[in-house]
């Protein structure tokens, strides 16, 4: 009982002390107490938060993102606390807090880029350099396969870890590496005999091109002839698309060998004659200039007789251009008088009428030397139809001197031949005199062997058209501002054929690709590789329907065999996982 009284007295005393303490507490100030119960000094807290934020900004500006993160996180938290406890500066604290939070997010992304993305990009690029070096040295396809496999894996990691725009760049590089690896796999399947023959033929062709460039025509002809034998050997030893490529190489190399032996020297002579004609200017009389013009045309007619392929076409174009500039036909005895006494020249193929001996202001003609392939700039469609040409005279009729005429307007659409640099236009084209742009529909040929048939708008492929590359690849379909965009068909050099949506000249969107083996894929593409939903049907009857990720089965899918049995479930990197089930032949 006595003990209970003592406790009661202590409780009463404590209550009285607490009451007195509460009575002595000053009234609340404008600042609210923080979480710890202590009062927050708002001006001092705001000043400290600003200093911390400024230090974080300085460290971030130096791109020390990892060091900047704790400073920016501290500043962001401090501004948040001030906004909650200091009404007078809450608006300012909120604004600064938003800035600190945004910069913190940027620092976190940049730090991740430095530590995760950049190292993988650097590693992948280093592997690509090694691949390029191995290819340049015509290295072992097995070694190249190992390097490409490592590069593909690293590009995949980079595509997963990087943020835009590096993510998109990594994905595009990954797609290119996947295609390169598929092409290299064909080399591996060809066998060492095919590979050795291919290397020999390629090396001989390289040496022949060097001799061609140096105008060592005898050496070039000999090397090209040996390269023909080497490519024939490669065609015998290789199979599939490589055999087809080797056979095409045989045909092209035979043309190169012929041109090196018979066309090159005549081309040089014709080029020299044309340059002499261009450089005379007013230094000679009109009659003498006509004689130089006839000699230059005869030289090109000689080249037409001996050249093959694209050089023959360009030689004929150059001869026709000189004839139109002169304004009179070639005299009957010109070939016997100035030519190399070869067979009579073929008929001049041109859809422009022969112009009577009147003064014509032709476009300037510039002839490049073989083998960069000659070109005569904008020579067609400058003259208008005049009276029928007179009968050939023993000597070229002199061309009267005249003052420069006003610029000739572009010719109306018609069958014309235009040559600009290394490019030849044939068809219903018009030339814009002010800009030099060509528009219309027809055929465009380049001296490197490439070819386009379709529509041009201001010098750019636009509308429907077909472009053929030297290696055998071609694309036919929609063009927008010189880009293959829309719907079209692509025939790859290796024999694959694609039809569907196209972007930047690559399968991109929904389409179907058929392989030389008979396999077929129909589904989504991204930059030329399977990505999204699609079905792959093997020639042997097996089939996969499901999700793809950068060329690999990845995600939910169903794999069925020709027997009707199969497996359905989740795939990862082309492999089945334990999340799935077997299917019997009766299940569809």
Short mmCIF file of N, CA and C in Angstrom, two decimals, residues 305-438:
data_model
loop_
_atom_site.label_atom_id
_atom_site.label_comp_id
_atom_site.label_asym_id
_atom_site.label_seq_id
_atom_site.Cartn_x
_atom_site.Cartn_y
_atom_site.Cartn_z
N UNK A 305 34.18 -0.67 -132.45
CA UNK A 305 34.35 -1.96 -133.11
C UNK A 305 35.04 -2.96 -132.19
N UNK A 306 36.01 -2.50 -131.41
CA UNK A 306 36.86 -3.42 -130.65
C UNK A 306 36.39 -3.61 -129.20
N UNK A 307 35.73 -2.62 -128.62
CA UNK A 307 35.37 -2.72 -127.20
C UNK A 307 34.15 -3.62 -127.01
N UNK A 308 34.00 -4.09 -125.79
CA UNK A 308 32.86 -4.93 -125.42
C UNK A 308 32.23 -4.37 -124.14
N UNK A 309 30.96 -4.67 -123.96
CA UNK A 309 30.29 -4.28 -122.73
C UNK A 309 30.06 -2.78 -122.62
N UNK A 310 30.14 -2.27 -121.41
CA UNK A 310 29.86 -0.87 -121.15
C UNK A 310 30.81 0.08 -121.88
N UNK A 311 32.14 -0.21 -121.97
CA UNK A 311 33.01 0.69 -122.74
C UNK A 311 32.56 0.85 -124.19
N UNK A 312 32.05 -0.20 -124.81
CA UNK A 312 31.57 -0.10 -126.18
C UNK A 312 30.40 0.88 -126.27
N UNK A 313 29.48 0.77 -125.32
CA UNK A 313 28.34 1.67 -125.31
C UNK A 313 28.77 3.12 -125.13
N UNK A 314 29.71 3.35 -124.22
CA UNK A 314 30.18 4.71 -123.98
C UNK A 314 30.97 5.26 -125.16
N UNK A 315 31.75 4.40 -125.83
CA UNK A 315 32.49 4.85 -127.01
C UNK A 315 31.52 5.30 -128.10
N UNK A 316 30.44 4.54 -128.31
CA UNK A 316 29.44 4.93 -129.32
C UNK A 316 28.78 6.26 -128.93
N UNK A 317 28.49 6.42 -127.65
CA UNK A 317 27.89 7.68 -127.19
C UNK A 317 28.82 8.86 -127.44
N UNK A 318 30.11 8.69 -127.16
CA UNK A 318 31.08 9.77 -127.39
C UNK A 318 31.19 10.12 -128.87
N UNK A 319 31.18 9.10 -129.74
CA UNK A 319 31.26 9.35 -131.18
C UNK A 319 30.02 10.10 -131.66
N UNK A 320 28.84 9.67 -131.20
CA UNK A 320 27.60 10.35 -131.59
C UNK A 320 27.61 11.80 -131.13
N UNK A 321 28.14 12.05 -129.93
CA UNK A 321 28.16 13.41 -129.40
C UNK A 321 29.03 14.33 -130.25
N UNK A 322 30.20 13.84 -130.66
CA UNK A 322 31.09 14.65 -131.49
C UNK A 322 30.45 14.92 -132.85
N UNK A 323 29.75 13.91 -133.37
CA UNK A 323 29.07 14.11 -134.66
C UNK A 323 28.01 15.19 -134.55
N UNK A 324 27.24 15.19 -133.49
CA UNK A 324 26.20 16.20 -133.33
C UNK A 324 26.80 17.59 -133.15
N UNK A 325 27.90 17.67 -132.43
CA UNK A 325 28.54 18.97 -132.24
C UNK A 325 29.02 19.55 -133.57
N UNK A 326 29.59 18.69 -134.40
CA UNK A 326 30.12 19.16 -135.67
C UNK A 326 29.00 19.60 -136.60
N UNK A 327 27.86 18.93 -136.54
CA UNK A 327 26.71 19.31 -137.34
C UNK A 327 26.69 18.72 -138.73
N UNK A 328 27.65 17.86 -139.06
CA UNK A 328 27.69 17.21 -140.38
C UNK A 328 27.99 15.74 -140.18
N UNK A 329 27.50 14.88 -141.07
CA UNK A 329 27.78 13.44 -140.93
C UNK A 329 29.25 13.15 -141.24
N UNK A 330 29.67 11.96 -140.85
CA UNK A 330 31.04 11.53 -141.10
C UNK A 330 31.24 11.28 -142.59
N UNK A 331 32.28 11.85 -143.22
CA UNK A 331 32.53 11.61 -144.65
C UNK A 331 32.73 10.12 -144.94
N UNK A 332 32.41 9.71 -146.16
CA UNK A 332 32.51 8.29 -146.53
C UNK A 332 33.93 7.77 -146.43
N UNK A 333 34.92 8.58 -146.73
CA UNK A 333 36.29 8.09 -146.73
C UNK A 333 37.01 8.33 -145.40
N UNK A 334 36.26 8.77 -144.38
CA UNK A 334 36.92 9.14 -143.12
C UNK A 334 37.56 7.94 -142.43
N UNK A 335 36.86 6.81 -142.38
CA UNK A 335 37.40 5.64 -141.70
C UNK A 335 38.65 5.13 -142.41
N UNK A 336 38.63 5.16 -143.77
CA UNK A 336 39.80 4.71 -144.52
C UNK A 336 40.96 5.69 -144.38
N UNK A 337 40.62 6.96 -144.24
CA UNK A 337 41.65 7.99 -144.18
C UNK A 337 42.29 8.10 -142.80
N UNK A 338 41.46 8.02 -141.76
CA UNK A 338 41.98 8.26 -140.40
C UNK A 338 41.86 7.04 -139.47
N UNK A 339 41.13 6.02 -139.89
CA UNK A 339 40.89 4.90 -139.00
C UNK A 339 42.02 3.90 -138.97
N UNK A 340 41.79 2.83 -138.23
CA UNK A 340 42.81 1.79 -138.07
C UNK A 340 42.62 0.68 -139.09
N UNK A 341 41.82 0.94 -140.15
CA UNK A 341 41.59 -0.02 -141.24
C UNK A 341 40.90 -1.29 -140.74
N UNK A 342 40.07 -1.13 -139.73
CA UNK A 342 39.29 -2.28 -139.27
C UNK A 342 38.06 -2.42 -140.16
N UNK A 343 37.20 -3.30 -139.77
CA UNK A 343 35.96 -3.49 -140.53
C UNK A 343 35.14 -2.21 -140.49
N UNK A 344 34.25 -2.03 -141.45
CA UNK A 344 33.43 -0.81 -141.47
C UNK A 344 32.69 -0.65 -140.15
N UNK A 345 32.53 0.57 -139.73
CA UNK A 345 31.88 0.81 -138.44
C UNK A 345 30.42 0.45 -138.49
N UNK A 346 29.86 0.03 -137.38
CA UNK A 346 28.43 -0.28 -137.35
C UNK A 346 27.62 1.00 -137.52
N UNK A 347 26.35 0.81 -137.86
CA UNK A 347 25.48 1.97 -138.03
C UNK A 347 25.37 2.73 -136.72
N UNK A 348 25.27 4.05 -136.84
CA UNK A 348 25.16 4.89 -135.65
C UNK A 348 23.76 4.73 -135.09
N UNK A 349 23.69 4.27 -133.85
CA UNK A 349 22.40 4.07 -133.22
C UNK A 349 22.06 5.31 -132.43
N UNK A 350 21.14 6.08 -132.90
CA UNK A 350 20.72 7.28 -132.18
C UNK A 350 19.32 7.63 -132.61
N UNK A 351 18.53 8.11 -131.69
CA UNK A 351 17.18 8.51 -131.99
C UNK A 351 17.05 10.00 -132.27
N UNK A 352 18.16 10.71 -132.27
CA UNK A 352 18.16 12.12 -132.61
C UNK A 352 18.40 12.27 -134.10
N UNK A 353 17.66 13.12 -134.79
CA UNK A 353 17.89 13.31 -136.23
C UNK A 353 19.22 13.96 -136.48
N UNK A 354 19.84 13.63 -137.64
CA UNK A 354 21.10 14.26 -138.01
C UNK A 354 20.82 15.72 -138.34
N UNK A 355 21.60 16.60 -137.80
CA UNK A 355 21.35 18.03 -137.93
C UNK A 355 22.05 18.55 -139.17
N UNK A 356 21.39 19.38 -139.94
CA UNK A 356 21.97 19.98 -141.13
C UNK A 356 23.10 20.90 -140.73
N UNK A 357 23.96 21.29 -141.69
CA UNK A 357 25.12 22.11 -141.36
C UNK A 357 24.73 23.51 -140.95
N UNK A 358 24.13 23.59 -139.77
CA UNK A 358 23.81 24.90 -139.19
C UNK A 358 24.56 24.99 -137.88
N UNK A 359 24.65 26.18 -137.36
CA UNK A 359 25.40 26.39 -136.12
C UNK A 359 24.56 25.90 -134.95
N UNK A 360 25.12 25.01 -134.16
CA UNK A 360 24.45 24.48 -132.98
C UNK A 360 25.34 24.74 -131.79
N UNK A 361 24.74 25.17 -130.70
CA UNK A 361 25.51 25.39 -129.48
C UNK A 361 25.35 24.16 -128.60
N UNK A 362 26.25 23.17 -128.71
CA UNK A 362 26.11 21.95 -127.93
C UNK A 362 26.57 22.16 -126.49
N UNK A 363 26.14 21.24 -125.65
CA UNK A 363 26.66 21.26 -124.29
C UNK A 363 28.12 20.87 -124.31
N UNK A 364 28.87 21.36 -123.33
CA UNK A 364 30.29 21.06 -123.28
C UNK A 364 30.51 19.57 -123.12
N UNK A 365 31.55 19.05 -123.78
CA UNK A 365 31.86 17.64 -123.76
C UNK A 365 33.16 17.41 -123.02
N UNK A 366 33.13 16.48 -122.04
CA UNK A 366 34.34 16.16 -121.31
C UNK A 366 34.49 14.66 -121.29
N UNK A 367 35.65 14.16 -121.68
CA UNK A 367 35.87 12.72 -121.80
C UNK A 367 36.88 12.29 -120.76
N UNK A 368 36.50 11.32 -119.93
CA UNK A 368 37.43 10.79 -118.95
C UNK A 368 38.18 9.62 -119.56
N UNK A 369 39.32 9.28 -118.99
CA UNK A 369 40.13 8.20 -119.55
C UNK A 369 39.66 6.85 -119.03
N UNK A 370 39.84 5.83 -119.87
CA UNK A 370 39.60 4.46 -119.48
C UNK A 370 40.68 4.09 -118.44
N UNK A 371 40.37 3.32 -117.37
CA UNK A 371 39.15 2.57 -117.21
C UNK A 371 38.14 3.23 -116.30
N UNK A 372 38.44 4.44 -115.80
CA UNK A 372 37.43 5.08 -114.98
C UNK A 372 36.18 5.27 -115.78
N UNK A 373 36.29 4.95 -117.09
CA UNK A 373 35.20 4.93 -118.03
C UNK A 373 34.84 6.32 -118.44
N UNK A 374 34.73 6.45 -119.73
CA UNK A 374 34.57 7.77 -120.28
C UNK A 374 33.19 8.28 -120.06
N UNK A 375 33.10 9.61 -120.20
CA UNK A 375 31.80 10.22 -120.07
C UNK A 375 31.79 11.50 -120.84
N UNK A 376 30.68 11.74 -121.48
CA UNK A 376 30.50 13.00 -122.20
C UNK A 376 29.32 13.68 -121.56
N UNK A 377 29.46 14.88 -121.08
CA UNK A 377 28.42 15.49 -120.28
C UNK A 377 27.35 16.11 -121.13
N UNK A 378 26.13 15.73 -120.82
CA UNK A 378 24.93 16.37 -121.36
C UNK A 378 25.03 16.68 -122.82
N UNK A 379 25.17 15.64 -123.69
CA UNK A 379 25.38 15.90 -125.10
C UNK A 379 24.12 15.76 -125.93
N UNK A 380 23.09 15.11 -125.39
CA UNK A 380 21.92 14.85 -126.22
C UNK A 380 20.86 15.89 -126.02
N UNK A 381 19.97 15.97 -126.98
CA UNK A 381 18.76 16.77 -126.89
C UNK A 381 19.01 18.25 -126.91
N UNK A 382 20.20 18.72 -127.31
CA UNK A 382 20.47 20.14 -127.34
C UNK A 382 20.01 20.75 -128.64
N UNK A 383 20.02 19.96 -129.74
CA UNK A 383 19.69 20.49 -131.05
C UNK A 383 18.25 20.19 -131.38
N UNK A 384 17.63 21.09 -132.14
CA UNK A 384 16.26 20.87 -132.59
C UNK A 384 16.28 20.32 -134.00
N UNK A 385 15.19 19.71 -134.40
CA UNK A 385 15.12 19.09 -135.72
C UNK A 385 15.23 20.15 -136.80
N UNK A 386 16.10 19.90 -137.77
CA UNK A 386 16.28 20.85 -138.88
C UNK A 386 15.97 20.14 -140.19
N UNK A 387 16.42 20.75 -141.29
CA UNK A 387 16.18 20.16 -142.60
C UNK A 387 16.94 18.86 -142.74
N UNK A 388 16.58 17.99 -143.64
CA UNK A 388 17.30 16.72 -143.83
C UNK A 388 18.75 16.97 -144.15
N UNK A 389 19.61 16.06 -143.74
CA UNK A 389 21.05 16.23 -143.92
C UNK A 389 21.39 16.13 -145.40
N UNK A 390 22.36 16.93 -145.87
CA UNK A 390 22.79 16.84 -147.26
C UNK A 390 23.59 15.58 -147.50
N UNK A 391 23.82 15.27 -148.76
CA UNK A 391 24.61 14.09 -149.10
C UNK A 391 26.03 14.28 -148.59
N UNK A 392 26.71 13.18 -148.17
CA UNK A 392 28.07 13.30 -147.65
C UNK A 392 29.00 13.92 -148.67
N UNK A 393 29.82 14.82 -148.21
CA UNK A 393 30.81 15.49 -149.07
C UNK A 393 32.16 14.84 -148.87
N UNK A 394 33.09 15.01 -149.82
CA UNK A 394 34.42 14.43 -149.65
C UNK A 394 35.13 14.94 -148.42
N UNK A 395 34.90 16.21 -148.10
CA UNK A 395 35.51 16.79 -146.91
C UNK A 395 34.40 17.36 -146.03
N UNK A 396 34.63 17.43 -144.76
CA UNK A 396 33.61 18.00 -143.89
C UNK A 396 33.37 19.46 -144.26
N UNK A 397 32.10 19.82 -144.26
CA UNK A 397 31.79 21.22 -144.55
C UNK A 397 32.23 22.09 -143.40
N UNK A 398 32.82 23.25 -143.68
CA UNK A 398 33.25 24.12 -142.59
C UNK A 398 32.05 24.65 -141.82
N UNK A 399 32.25 24.84 -140.54
CA UNK A 399 31.21 25.37 -139.67
C UNK A 399 31.44 26.85 -139.50
N UNK A 400 30.44 27.63 -139.79
CA UNK A 400 30.59 29.08 -139.70
C UNK A 400 30.77 29.51 -138.27
N UNK A 401 31.61 30.51 -138.07
CA UNK A 401 31.81 31.08 -136.75
C UNK A 401 30.56 31.87 -136.36
N UNK A 402 30.24 31.88 -135.16
CA UNK A 402 29.07 32.64 -134.71
C UNK A 402 29.27 33.07 -133.29
N UNK A 403 28.49 34.03 -132.90
CA UNK A 403 28.53 34.51 -131.52
C UNK A 403 27.75 33.53 -130.65
N UNK A 404 28.07 33.49 -129.37
CA UNK A 404 27.35 32.57 -128.48
C UNK A 404 25.86 32.85 -128.51
N UNK A 405 25.11 31.78 -128.62
CA UNK A 405 23.66 31.91 -128.66
C UNK A 405 23.09 31.88 -127.26
N UNK A 406 21.83 32.21 -127.16
CA UNK A 406 21.17 32.17 -125.86
C UNK A 406 21.09 30.72 -125.39
N UNK A 407 21.01 30.50 -124.07
CA UNK A 407 20.93 29.13 -123.55
C UNK A 407 19.77 28.37 -124.16
N UNK A 408 20.06 27.13 -124.57
CA UNK A 408 19.04 26.30 -125.20
C UNK A 408 18.15 25.69 -124.13
N UNK A 409 16.84 25.80 -124.23
CA UNK A 409 15.97 25.21 -123.21
C UNK A 409 16.03 23.70 -123.25
N UNK A 410 15.60 23.06 -122.16
CA UNK A 410 15.61 21.59 -122.09
C UNK A 410 14.71 21.02 -123.16
N UNK A 411 15.16 19.90 -123.72
CA UNK A 411 14.39 19.27 -124.78
C UNK A 411 13.15 18.62 -124.21
N UNK A 412 12.11 18.52 -125.00
CA UNK A 412 10.92 17.82 -124.52
C UNK A 412 11.22 16.35 -124.36
N UNK A 413 10.41 15.62 -123.58
CA UNK A 413 10.67 14.19 -123.39
C UNK A 413 10.71 13.46 -124.71
N UNK A 414 11.65 12.55 -124.86
CA UNK A 414 11.81 11.76 -126.06
C UNK A 414 12.95 10.80 -125.87
N UNK A 415 13.22 9.99 -126.86
CA UNK A 415 14.31 9.04 -126.78
C UNK A 415 15.62 9.78 -127.00
N UNK A 416 16.35 10.01 -125.92
CA UNK A 416 17.60 10.76 -126.00
C UNK A 416 18.70 9.99 -125.30
N UNK A 417 19.92 10.44 -125.50
CA UNK A 417 21.08 9.91 -124.79
C UNK A 417 21.78 11.08 -124.12
N UNK A 418 21.90 11.01 -122.80
CA UNK A 418 22.61 12.02 -122.03
C UNK A 418 23.76 11.34 -121.31
N UNK A 419 24.91 11.97 -121.31
CA UNK A 419 26.07 11.41 -120.61
C UNK A 419 26.62 12.49 -119.69
N UNK A 420 26.75 12.16 -118.41
CA UNK A 420 27.27 13.11 -117.43
C UNK A 420 28.27 12.38 -116.54
N UNK A 421 29.54 12.77 -116.66
CA UNK A 421 30.56 12.10 -115.87
C UNK A 421 30.63 10.63 -116.21
N UNK A 422 30.43 9.76 -115.21
CA UNK A 422 30.47 8.31 -115.45
C UNK A 422 29.07 7.72 -115.60
N UNK A 423 28.09 8.59 -115.90
CA UNK A 423 26.70 8.15 -115.94
C UNK A 423 26.11 8.40 -117.33
N UNK A 424 25.40 7.39 -117.86
CA UNK A 424 24.74 7.51 -119.17
C UNK A 424 23.24 7.31 -118.99
N UNK A 425 22.45 8.24 -119.53
CA UNK A 425 20.99 8.19 -119.47
C UNK A 425 20.45 7.90 -120.87
N UNK A 426 19.54 6.92 -120.98
CA UNK A 426 18.92 6.59 -122.25
C UNK A 426 17.42 6.47 -122.04
N UNK A 427 16.66 7.22 -122.81
CA UNK A 427 15.22 7.12 -122.69
C UNK A 427 14.54 8.46 -122.79
N UNK A 428 13.37 8.56 -122.19
CA UNK A 428 12.57 9.79 -122.24
C UNK A 428 12.99 10.70 -121.10
N UNK A 429 14.18 11.29 -121.23
CA UNK A 429 14.73 12.15 -120.19
C UNK A 429 14.81 13.59 -120.68
N UNK A 430 14.75 14.51 -119.74
CA UNK A 430 14.98 15.92 -120.02
C UNK A 430 16.06 16.42 -119.07
N UNK A 431 16.80 17.39 -119.53
CA UNK A 431 17.90 17.96 -118.75
C UNK A 431 17.55 19.39 -118.36
N UNK A 432 17.58 19.68 -117.07
CA UNK A 432 17.37 21.04 -116.59
C UNK A 432 18.68 21.81 -116.73
N UNK A 433 18.70 22.78 -117.63
CA UNK A 433 19.95 23.46 -117.97
C UNK A 433 20.53 24.23 -116.78
N UNK A 434 19.66 24.78 -115.94
CA UNK A 434 20.17 25.61 -114.86
C UNK A 434 20.85 24.76 -113.77
N UNK A 435 20.22 23.64 -113.41
CA UNK A 435 20.74 22.82 -112.31
C UNK A 435 21.50 21.59 -112.78
N UNK A 436 21.32 21.18 -114.05
CA UNK A 436 21.96 19.97 -114.54
C UNK A 436 21.26 18.70 -114.11
N UNK A 437 20.06 18.82 -113.45
CA UNK A 437 19.33 17.64 -112.99
C UNK A 437 18.59 16.99 -114.14
N UNK A 438 18.53 15.67 -114.11
CA UNK A 438 17.87 14.89 -115.17
C UNK A 438 16.59 14.31 -114.61
#
